[in-house]
XYZ file of C-alpha atoms in Angstrom:
685
model
C 0.000 0.000 0.000
C 2.870 2.408 0.802
C 4.324 1.953 -2.695
C 0.942 2.670 -4.277
C 0.519 5.681 -2.010
C 3.949 7.102 -2.906
C 3.461 6.696 -6.662
C -0.021 8.133 -6.475
C 1.119 11.119 -4.442
C 3.947 11.893 -6.871
C 1.540 11.808 -9.793
C -0.878 14.033 -7.906
C 1.776 16.596 -7.017
C 3.095 16.776 -10.565
C -0.202 16.803 -12.387
C -2.289 18.823 -9.889
C -5.412 16.901 -10.734
C -8.941 17.758 -9.694
C -11.994 18.152 -11.794
C -12.429 21.813 -10.850
C -11.367 24.291 -8.196
C -12.256 23.156 -4.713
C -16.019 23.016 -4.556
C -16.939 23.654 -0.941
C -20.454 22.414 -1.674
C -19.084 18.903 -2.191
C -17.080 19.032 1.048
C -20.155 20.306 2.896
C -22.268 17.446 1.558
C -19.609 14.895 2.564
C -19.634 16.288 6.106
C -23.436 16.359 6.242
C -23.724 12.719 5.133
C -21.032 11.701 7.629
C -23.153 13.156 10.442
C -26.512 11.920 9.160
C -27.276 9.762 6.131
C -30.684 11.460 5.725
C -29.194 14.961 5.808
C -29.491 15.775 2.095
C -32.794 14.778 0.481
C -33.868 18.126 -0.997
C -32.410 18.872 -4.439
C -34.119 22.266 -4.827
C -30.764 24.021 -4.373
C -29.337 22.335 -7.495
C -32.574 22.988 -9.388
C -32.256 26.655 -8.495
C -28.611 26.779 -9.614
C -29.451 25.227 -12.980
C -32.332 27.671 -13.492
C -30.069 30.677 -12.936
C -27.403 29.191 -15.203
C -29.937 29.245 -18.021
C -31.721 32.423 -16.887
C -29.125 34.595 -15.082
C -30.398 36.785 -12.276
C -30.419 40.481 -13.198
C -28.551 42.198 -10.366
C -30.237 45.509 -11.170
C -33.621 43.998 -10.293
C -32.742 41.281 -7.757
C -34.240 41.573 -4.283
C -32.885 40.300 -0.975
C -34.666 36.931 -1.146
C -33.442 36.207 -4.679
C -29.852 37.016 -3.734
C -30.066 34.725 -0.704
C -31.553 31.944 -2.827
C -28.274 31.750 -4.759
C -26.637 30.533 -1.503
C -23.377 32.069 -2.682
C -23.610 35.387 -0.846
C -23.310 35.673 2.939
C -25.796 38.021 4.629
C -23.356 40.948 5.063
C -22.451 40.861 1.356
C -26.154 40.888 0.392
C -26.779 43.933 2.566
C -23.630 45.627 1.258
C -24.808 45.133 -2.327
C -28.305 46.477 -1.635
C -26.893 49.569 0.091
C -24.473 50.137 -2.803
C -27.283 49.910 -5.357
C -29.520 52.215 -3.309
C -26.822 54.895 -3.009
C -25.301 54.760 -6.508
C -28.173 53.439 -8.597
C -28.265 50.672 -11.177
C -25.060 48.884 -12.121
C -23.537 49.746 -15.492
C -21.289 46.700 -15.912
C -20.579 43.371 -14.253
C -17.060 44.685 -13.536
C -18.593 47.221 -11.155
C -19.059 44.404 -8.627
C -15.397 44.818 -7.649
C -16.252 48.222 -6.168
C -18.799 46.840 -3.688
C -17.402 46.814 -0.130
C -16.747 43.276 1.105
C -16.866 41.665 -2.354
C -13.596 40.009 -3.382
C -12.520 38.396 -6.640
C -13.232 34.801 -5.539
C -16.776 35.726 -4.479
C -17.449 37.493 -7.776
C -16.054 34.540 -9.781
C -18.412 32.142 -8.005
C -21.365 34.408 -8.891
C -20.618 35.035 -12.566
C -22.287 31.889 -14.009
C -25.586 32.799 -12.340
C -25.954 36.592 -12.643
C -26.012 39.348 -15.225
C -26.226 43.135 -15.336
C -28.942 44.427 -17.654
C -30.891 47.658 -17.958
C -34.125 45.907 -18.861
C -36.645 46.012 -16.052
C -38.352 42.801 -15.028
C -41.970 43.043 -16.109
C -44.271 41.284 -13.672
C -46.734 39.543 -15.951
C -50.294 39.445 -14.690
C -51.098 36.261 -12.861
C -53.229 34.677 -15.591
C -50.641 35.106 -18.335
C -47.994 33.261 -16.301
C -49.642 29.944 -17.154
C -48.507 30.342 -20.764
C -45.032 30.579 -22.238
C -43.070 29.187 -19.305
C -40.477 26.417 -19.425
C -41.495 22.806 -18.828
C -39.341 19.861 -17.847
C -39.865 16.146 -17.404
C -37.282 14.090 -15.496
C -37.244 10.280 -15.358
C -34.599 8.427 -13.320
C -33.851 4.724 -12.922
C -31.437 2.841 -10.655
C -30.694 -0.792 -9.820
C -28.106 -2.881 -7.972
C -26.948 -5.585 -10.396
C -26.379 -8.281 -7.754
C -29.393 -9.747 -5.957
C -29.422 -9.020 -2.198
C -30.881 -11.527 0.231
C -34.123 -9.572 0.659
C -35.130 -10.138 -2.973
C -34.679 -13.900 -2.944
C -37.814 -16.071 -2.648
C -38.754 -16.212 1.066
C -38.285 -19.512 2.900
C -41.792 -19.232 4.363
C -44.769 -16.992 3.731
C -44.038 -15.003 6.887
C -40.297 -14.601 6.269
C -39.093 -11.012 6.203
C -38.319 -9.949 2.639
C -38.690 -7.086 0.199
C -42.073 -7.114 -1.500
C -41.077 -5.188 -4.614
C -38.404 -5.264 -7.302
C -34.819 -3.997 -7.132
C -35.692 -1.107 -9.436
C -35.584 2.447 -8.049
C -37.665 5.002 -9.964
C -38.137 8.762 -9.766
C -40.267 11.017 -11.974
C -40.790 14.780 -11.882
C -42.749 17.191 -14.066
C -42.292 20.922 -13.506
C -43.591 24.139 -15.093
C -41.717 27.386 -14.390
C -42.508 30.904 -15.587
C -39.452 33.072 -14.809
C -39.515 31.875 -11.198
C -42.737 33.902 -10.737
C -44.932 30.825 -11.044
C -44.090 27.159 -10.807
C -46.035 23.976 -10.264
C -45.406 20.290 -10.702
C -45.695 16.722 -9.517
C -43.077 14.128 -8.564
C -43.192 10.436 -7.670
C -40.601 8.198 -6.007
C -40.223 4.419 -5.687
C -37.321 3.075 -3.649
C -35.721 -0.275 -4.432
C -37.766 -3.004 -2.745
C -41.079 -1.148 -2.891
C -43.977 -2.396 -4.980
C -45.151 -0.547 -8.086
C -48.751 -0.609 -9.347
C -49.477 -3.744 -7.342
C -49.864 -5.002 -3.788
C -49.818 -2.108 -1.350
C -48.865 0.375 -4.101
C -51.788 0.154 -6.495
C -51.393 3.852 -7.335
C -47.853 3.379 -8.610
C -45.197 5.284 -6.695
C -44.874 4.894 -2.942
C -44.507 8.667 -2.534
C -46.058 11.547 -4.468
C -45.502 15.263 -4.042
C -47.414 18.116 -5.696
C -46.571 21.803 -5.446
C -47.854 25.186 -6.639
C -45.751 28.254 -5.902
C -46.221 31.878 -7.005
C -44.465 35.199 -6.361
C -45.506 38.843 -6.532
C -49.291 38.624 -6.799
C -50.250 42.093 -5.706
C -49.474 42.415 -2.010
C -48.842 38.674 -1.772
C -45.097 38.201 -2.073
C -45.120 34.382 -1.869
C -47.943 31.868 -2.156
C -47.363 28.149 -1.561
C -49.964 25.427 -2.085
C -49.384 21.701 -1.804
C -45.914 20.762 -0.579
C -43.483 23.410 0.649
C -40.764 23.994 3.220
C -40.720 26.559 6.029
C -37.557 28.235 7.332
C -37.401 30.559 10.316
C -34.649 32.372 12.167
C -31.483 30.361 12.719
C -33.163 26.960 12.701
C -33.957 26.563 16.409
C -37.681 26.033 15.840
C -38.081 25.401 12.090
C -35.696 24.850 9.171
C -36.523 22.432 6.359
C -34.398 23.646 3.431
C -30.844 22.555 2.731
C -28.442 23.773 5.431
C -24.963 22.689 6.477
C -22.944 22.573 9.652
C -19.207 22.832 10.216
C -17.054 22.567 7.102
C -14.086 24.148 5.338
C -16.436 27.018 4.437
C -15.646 28.374 7.876
C -17.632 31.620 7.541
C -20.906 29.922 6.547
C -22.444 29.828 10.013
C -25.650 31.760 9.346
C -28.907 30.173 8.202
C -30.354 32.090 5.239
C -33.251 31.178 2.947
C -36.726 32.275 1.912
C -39.300 31.642 4.630
C -41.425 29.640 2.166
C -39.969 27.484 -0.608
C -41.576 24.999 -3.015
C -40.858 21.316 -2.427
C -40.652 18.705 -5.197
C -37.872 16.316 -4.156
C -37.784 12.602 -3.317
C -37.525 12.863 0.488
C -40.868 12.005 2.082
C -40.513 13.545 5.558
C -39.030 17.017 5.911
C -41.702 19.313 4.422
C -45.233 20.628 5.018
C -48.367 19.922 2.980
C -51.061 22.571 2.879
C -50.915 26.321 2.254
C -48.533 29.145 3.078
C -48.527 32.849 2.334
C -46.128 35.789 2.753
C -47.431 39.371 2.607
C -44.882 42.168 2.472
C -44.677 45.932 2.242
C -41.667 48.241 2.475
C -40.564 47.283 5.997
C -43.049 44.706 7.318
C -43.666 41.121 6.275
C -46.088 38.525 7.590
C -45.803 34.785 6.916
C -48.379 32.166 7.885
C -48.893 28.506 7.017
C -51.185 25.565 7.768
C -50.350 21.931 7.072
C -51.954 18.495 7.304
C -49.922 15.331 6.781
C -50.051 11.593 7.327
C -46.724 10.444 8.743
C -45.075 7.065 9.141
C -44.168 6.189 12.705
C -43.122 3.177 14.752
C -46.269 1.960 16.510
C -45.932 0.511 20.018
C -48.789 -1.541 21.522
C -48.907 -1.822 25.317
C -52.140 -3.371 26.607
C -54.827 -0.786 25.772
C -52.286 1.890 24.949
C -51.020 2.627 21.453
C -48.413 5.290 20.847
C -45.658 6.315 18.438
C -42.071 5.848 19.605
C -40.364 7.592 16.666
C -40.994 9.016 13.222
C -39.970 6.917 10.242
C -37.900 9.421 8.253
C -36.229 7.142 5.674
C -39.322 6.878 3.470
C -38.786 3.128 2.959
C -41.901 0.936 2.692
C -40.379 -2.282 1.369
C -41.384 -4.941 3.890
C -44.598 -5.828 5.694
C -43.208 -4.290 8.896
C -42.341 -1.001 7.183
C -45.736 -0.899 5.489
C -47.501 -1.358 8.829
C -45.921 1.921 9.969
C -46.916 3.840 6.836
C -49.338 6.732 7.439
C -49.840 5.486 10.991
C -50.434 8.966 12.401
C -51.782 12.342 11.378
C -50.121 15.679 11.976
C -51.643 19.144 11.831
C -49.128 21.979 11.869
C -49.417 25.719 11.693
C -47.393 28.791 12.397
C -46.169 32.121 11.244
C -43.623 34.882 11.397
C -43.877 38.653 11.577
C -40.780 40.590 10.549
C -39.683 44.206 10.546
C -36.627 45.176 8.504
C -34.491 48.230 7.857
C -31.400 48.237 5.633
C -29.001 47.483 8.488
C -31.138 45.455 10.892
C -34.196 43.278 11.296
C -36.198 41.638 14.057
C -38.793 38.869 13.736
C -41.138 36.874 15.957
C -41.834 33.250 14.960
C -44.114 30.479 16.206
C -45.026 26.903 15.212
C -47.597 24.487 16.639
C -48.085 20.746 16.048
C -50.948 18.377 16.890
C -50.704 14.579 16.507
C -53.469 11.993 16.240
C -51.513 9.576 18.455
C -49.460 10.029 21.590
C -45.748 10.477 20.927
C -43.562 8.703 23.486
C -39.977 7.591 22.980
C -38.467 4.408 24.374
C -37.870 4.507 28.129
C -34.138 5.208 28.300
C -32.197 7.665 30.496
C -31.160 9.751 27.489
C -34.838 10.028 26.443
C -36.001 11.454 29.776
C -36.543 14.929 28.319
C -37.496 13.835 24.799
C -40.476 15.328 23.008
C -43.718 13.664 24.132
C -47.481 14.086 24.088
C -50.087 14.786 21.401
C -49.091 18.387 20.722
C -46.018 20.556 20.676
C -45.091 24.158 20.081
C -42.138 26.516 19.806
C -41.702 30.269 19.608
C -38.672 32.432 18.935
C -37.297 35.864 18.193
C -34.557 36.237 15.586
C -32.593 39.338 14.695
C -29.617 40.757 12.837
C -27.689 44.023 12.795
C -24.956 45.266 10.471
C -22.570 48.065 11.348
C -19.816 48.752 8.839
C -17.757 45.532 8.691
C -19.618 43.771 11.536
C -22.711 41.586 11.213
C -24.475 40.368 14.362
C -27.282 37.789 14.237
C -29.048 35.314 16.471
C -32.203 33.608 17.665
C -33.749 33.042 21.100
C -36.314 30.253 21.311
C -38.559 28.463 23.793
C -40.671 25.320 23.596
C -44.124 24.743 25.075
C -42.561 23.779 28.430
C -40.753 27.144 28.546
C -37.325 25.601 28.080
C -34.938 27.880 26.247
C -32.384 27.842 23.450
C -30.039 30.512 22.146
C -27.836 30.866 19.073
C -25.722 34.017 18.788
C -23.348 34.685 15.891
C -20.947 37.369 14.707
C -19.310 37.857 11.299
C -16.493 40.373 11.171
C -14.295 41.558 8.311
C -10.819 42.587 9.467
C -9.805 43.914 6.072
C -9.318 42.658 2.549
C -7.264 39.667 3.723
C -9.017 38.423 6.864
C -12.545 37.551 7.994
C -13.650 35.898 11.228
C -16.807 34.187 12.464
C -17.974 33.409 15.997
C -21.012 31.466 17.136
C -22.196 30.671 20.650
C -25.056 28.281 21.376
C -26.713 27.415 24.660
C -29.552 24.945 24.302
C -31.236 23.471 27.357
C -31.088 19.719 27.890
C -34.895 19.877 28.128
C -35.502 21.990 25.004
C -37.141 20.089 22.120
C -38.283 20.962 18.601
C -39.429 19.386 15.318
C -38.147 20.048 11.780
C -35.323 22.180 13.156
C -31.736 22.456 11.936
C -29.463 24.949 13.679
C -25.681 25.288 13.503
C -24.917 22.728 16.224
C -22.856 19.610 16.863
C -25.989 17.541 17.450
C -28.222 16.693 14.514
C -31.123 18.372 16.327
C -30.701 21.509 18.465
C -31.023 20.256 22.029
C -28.836 19.425 25.042
C -25.803 21.401 23.883
C -23.526 24.272 24.780
C -20.698 25.328 22.537
C -18.521 28.040 21.079
C -17.272 28.129 17.487
C -14.575 30.404 16.055
C -13.558 30.474 12.395
C -11.103 32.530 10.386
C -10.409 32.942 6.672
C -7.040 34.451 5.725
C -5.704 35.536 2.332
C -2.035 36.344 3.042
C -1.223 36.236 -0.678
C -3.350 36.369 -3.805
C -2.658 32.689 -4.528
C -3.095 31.361 -0.976
C -6.120 31.120 1.284
C -6.142 29.604 4.774
C -9.411 28.584 6.430
C -9.579 27.304 9.994
C -12.045 26.788 12.809
C -12.114 25.560 16.388
C -15.233 24.347 18.157
C -15.694 23.301 21.787
C -18.985 21.735 22.875
C -20.559 19.985 25.839
C -23.739 18.030 26.544
C -25.445 18.431 29.920
C -27.398 15.168 29.744
C -26.615 11.587 28.615
C -26.893 10.752 24.920
C -27.163 7.548 22.928
C -24.120 5.389 23.882
C -23.012 8.104 26.319
C -24.213 7.441 29.874
C -23.232 10.756 31.471
C -22.773 14.439 30.609
C -19.919 14.714 28.118
C -17.877 17.145 26.070
C -15.777 17.334 22.921
C -13.740 19.540 20.622
C -13.051 19.869 16.921
C -10.448 21.677 14.812
C -9.971 22.122 11.086
C -7.296 23.835 8.984
C -7.365 24.012 5.196
C -4.820 25.726 2.958
C -5.797 26.390 -0.656
C -3.157 27.279 -3.242
C -4.031 28.621 -6.713
C -0.780 29.105 -8.668
C -2.722 29.928 -11.848
C -6.262 30.013 -13.235
C -6.167 26.335 -14.194
C -4.701 24.836 -11.045
C -5.879 24.400 -7.481
C -4.217 22.512 -4.657
C -5.358 22.166 -1.070
C -4.341 20.493 2.174
C -6.859 19.750 4.915
C -6.320 18.619 8.489
C -9.223 17.878 10.830
C -9.168 16.704 14.436
C -12.211 15.736 16.470
C -12.547 14.287 19.959
C -15.819 12.957 21.340
C -16.644 10.885 24.399
C -18.332 7.513 24.672
C -19.139 5.166 27.551
C -17.050 1.983 27.854
C -16.851 -0.657 30.612
C -13.804 -0.052 32.784
C -11.333 -2.886 33.375
C -12.603 -5.286 36.019
C -15.709 -3.175 36.640
C -19.191 -3.471 35.179
C -19.728 0.277 35.487
C -19.078 2.296 32.350
C -16.795 5.308 32.234
C -16.477 8.131 29.719
C -13.516 7.786 27.377
C -12.149 10.246 24.827
C -12.245 9.013 21.223
C -9.879 11.170 19.142
C -10.112 11.106 15.353
C -7.705 12.798 12.921
C -8.085 13.255 9.159
C -5.495 14.486 6.669
C -6.356 15.149 3.025
C -4.420 16.266 -0.054
C -6.454 17.279 -3.079
C -5.306 18.928 -6.270
C -6.746 20.068 -9.573
C -5.856 21.218 -13.038
C -7.626 21.876 -16.303
C -5.341 20.160 -18.804
C -7.249 21.427 -21.836
C -10.619 23.052 -22.344
C -12.032 19.585 -22.900
C -10.157 17.550 -20.315
C -9.462 17.870 -16.597
C -7.863 15.538 -14.067
C -8.477 15.135 -10.361
C -7.012 13.278 -7.405
C -7.313 12.932 -3.661
C -5.309 11.190 -0.954
C -6.845 10.964 2.518
C -5.919 9.192 5.739
C -7.721 8.821 9.052
C -6.571 7.747 12.519
C -9.151 6.670 15.095
C -8.438 5.687 18.710
C -11.062 3.216 19.916
C -10.631 3.537 23.681
C -6.954 2.616 23.362
C -7.898 -1.029 22.808
C -7.706 -1.071 19.051
C -6.513 1.894 17.058
C -7.965 2.022 13.577
C -6.470 3.593 10.471
C -7.999 4.302 7.109
C -6.690 5.308 3.709
C -8.414 6.418 0.511
C -7.162 7.685 -2.822
C -8.778 8.346 -6.170
C -7.977 9.745 -9.585
C -10.645 11.107 -11.891
C -10.725 12.370 -15.448
C -13.460 14.655 -16.764
C -13.874 14.945 -20.508
C -16.040 16.914 -22.902
C -15.732 15.877 -26.523
C -18.295 18.422 -27.729
C -21.637 19.929 -26.776
C -23.072 16.494 -27.455
C -21.038 14.184 -25.208
C -19.288 14.573 -21.837
C -18.515 12.464 -18.797
C -16.060 11.420 -16.116
C -14.220 8.292 -15.003
C -12.921 7.647 -11.476
C -10.588 4.936 -10.134
C -10.362 4.572 -6.362
C -8.611 2.476 -3.725
C -9.487 2.311 -0.020
C -8.270 0.389 3.024
C -9.421 0.690 6.644
C -9.192 -1.410 9.822
C -12.903 -1.145 10.598
C -16.100 0.866 10.458
C -14.902 3.601 12.818
C -12.148 4.519 10.354
C -14.516 4.732 7.380
C -14.067 7.508 4.825
C -16.447 9.369 2.524
C -15.944 10.690 -1.000
C -18.347 12.802 -3.049
C -18.962 11.388 -6.526
C -20.151 12.893 -9.786
C -23.623 11.589 -10.450
C -26.759 12.169 -12.471
C -27.962 15.768 -12.586
C -29.926 16.713 -9.417
C -28.747 13.516 -7.740
C -25.849 13.085 -5.322
C -23.701 10.168 -4.243
C -21.459 10.065 -1.156
C -20.617 6.399 -0.432
C -18.876 5.352 2.764
C -15.789 3.154 2.468
C -14.397 0.685 5.005
C -12.484 -2.626 4.859
C -10.350 -2.696 1.689
C -10.963 -2.742 -2.014
C -11.322 -0.812 -5.243
C -14.109 1.254 -6.746
C -14.601 2.709 -10.173
C -17.379 4.469 -12.006
C -18.126 5.869 -15.445
C -20.622 8.710 -15.655
C -21.706 10.008 -19.078
C -24.037 12.636 -20.483
C -25.438 12.730 -24.017
C -27.195 15.849 -25.308
C -29.781 14.419 -27.675
C -31.092 17.846 -28.656
C -27.689 18.801 -30.086
C -27.161 15.362 -31.606
C -30.503 15.436 -33.410
C -30.234 19.190 -34.132
C -33.566 19.894 -32.509
C -35.069 23.379 -32.257
C -33.583 25.710 -29.654
C -36.670 25.595 -27.455
C -36.127 21.862 -26.942
C -33.417 20.317 -24.786
C -33.098 16.584 -24.159
C -30.285 15.224 -22.004
C -29.471 11.613 -21.126
C -27.247 10.481 -18.256
C -25.832 7.017 -17.575
C -23.672 5.921 -14.634
C -22.115 2.525 -13.959
C -20.286 1.982 -10.662
C -18.736 -1.048 -8.989
C -17.031 -1.680 -5.652
C -14.760 -4.734 -5.381
C -13.688 -5.805 -1.878
C -10.393 -7.602 -1.318
C -11.260 -9.719 1.702
C -15.021 -10.300 1.752
C -17.255 -13.199 0.872
C -20.415 -11.190 1.462
C -21.349 -7.505 1.514
C -23.947 -5.674 3.587
C -26.163 -6.830 6.420
C -29.705 -8.006 7.025
C -31.857 -8.119 3.904
C -29.208 -6.177 1.967
C -26.571 -8.942 2.176
C -24.981 -9.732 -1.202
C -23.101 -13.001 -1.650
C -19.690 -12.311 -3.141
C -17.209 -9.455 -3.006
C -18.718 -7.101 -5.601
C -21.501 -4.547 -5.581
C -22.463 -2.997 -8.912
C -25.026 -0.314 -9.646
C -26.444 1.237 -12.780
C -28.292 4.553 -12.971
C -29.947 6.199 -15.956
C -31.786 9.470 -16.387
C -33.441 11.513 -19.100
C -34.538 15.153 -18.820
C -36.721 16.753 -21.482
C -37.105 20.533 -21.426
C -39.466 22.394 -23.713
């Protein structure tokens, strides 16, 4: 392995291979999946990016919400731009962006594919005319594991646990969009193992979603019908859109998104179904929503009592047991937000309320003592922000129905053209509980946590950027696998080097220490033990020609499992991206990995079908490769400009060196290989 590593590293250092400059979005997704496999199920962010690539946002007409929807501009930069435009009027050229305080070259470069500067004013078509002349798209996606897992084999007996449906995974989405002023559509999703137009799924897909979303209808700024997401404050009481935690984007600590957003993705849990409305004038805005949903939950029968012990968030309904939990409870939700805003500050009051048809009661464990329970729940909060010159202060104070409190307080500060810092303090009661929340915390959900985060981004030279953060956190009450109050710490340093426009090289070091309960020697009682983990990554990139790029990564991990067995992991890959013409493009990756166990597993973001993501976890040892291709049929067939038809195909295979079977439970595959094929077609007209 050392010989392979050395040769690979030499090639990497000489070729500087990576498919593109460091994409922090990919690193953020890797981190999110590492913390929670269900973290990224909403692809609306990528849909939005593709829309603005084809229809660039006019910066002379863009409002605050539209700028935030790009997710490329931090709050202070948005406010700086709006103040600049108010004082000096409409922009004359895209090059004028360099004159905006707080906007540097790297920020402007990231924006350029999605924005334009034009003197034409956006004409708000009357509501009725928006139903004609918009763009339409139809997406169809297919996926299948080539090998047959145990769950798909004929059951030994009629009552044996097995998957009721086929290995095929299907996703379909139709969408109409008129200049982002009006959009509506329908989507359906079938996971592998679920039935399709038979058995329990006589209506076809296991999950359907329908949405209708409109902007700027008189005094109504946003109108959402059907499925939509709600985002408030800093995520302490409600945040359903895509949001990330700690990553190499060390300054991205603030939650920012439209309060209401349309939902049309494959995830079947994290959204509302009903109606929402936002009314806005110059300084005031009022948002309200009402929602009714049937949710899947784990039903527990105890004598005459029936309650729900947890929500089923995966969306899987493949077996008889999973189907018995489907739509097992009803949820009514409602809430709203009232907001007052000036150019440099805002303040808002938010509230949400939930009612359930069945009692919610988690399993009787010490760490669940303060868990959410009952047939109703509610949260309220106040969020705020204030900008003064190069300082941006923001935060949220929240309480649940039991008057238990939570606080998130952040500060973004620019120290000049070459340095920016970020600080965030959180203090969340061990008793505080919430639903559909996602704050900037160590825990997946904001509860039982105190912590302080500090990040810094330095640009000592034009070709070098250094990003670093330190985070210290503690938990006042036991957690899963942690039998007492505990604490931890985390550090990250990343240096990015750009010697020229075609080349990027970065080094990343990350250290994290958490605590876990282990039996002490000769004693049945468990004691808290530190579990340090260290990651080191080298990644490099170059654009060899306009039609070919290369990429590579080398990463190692060291994990100390209570001093009894120290694990190590290693991963490396090389990838080539090619574009023969407007008709055909693709990428090929070759990868090797080797770890001592599951605790030293590693993650790597992969190129995938458009609007889809893939971040596999790798442990044990073996090789992986994939070929991902796109064919533009519209260009191939020389179709009219108003038509666009794209086809994607991906083949991937993982080959393990020392395994006779892969997976566990019903997903066990006999042999040492796991192969998967994915195909997708998108028609736009």
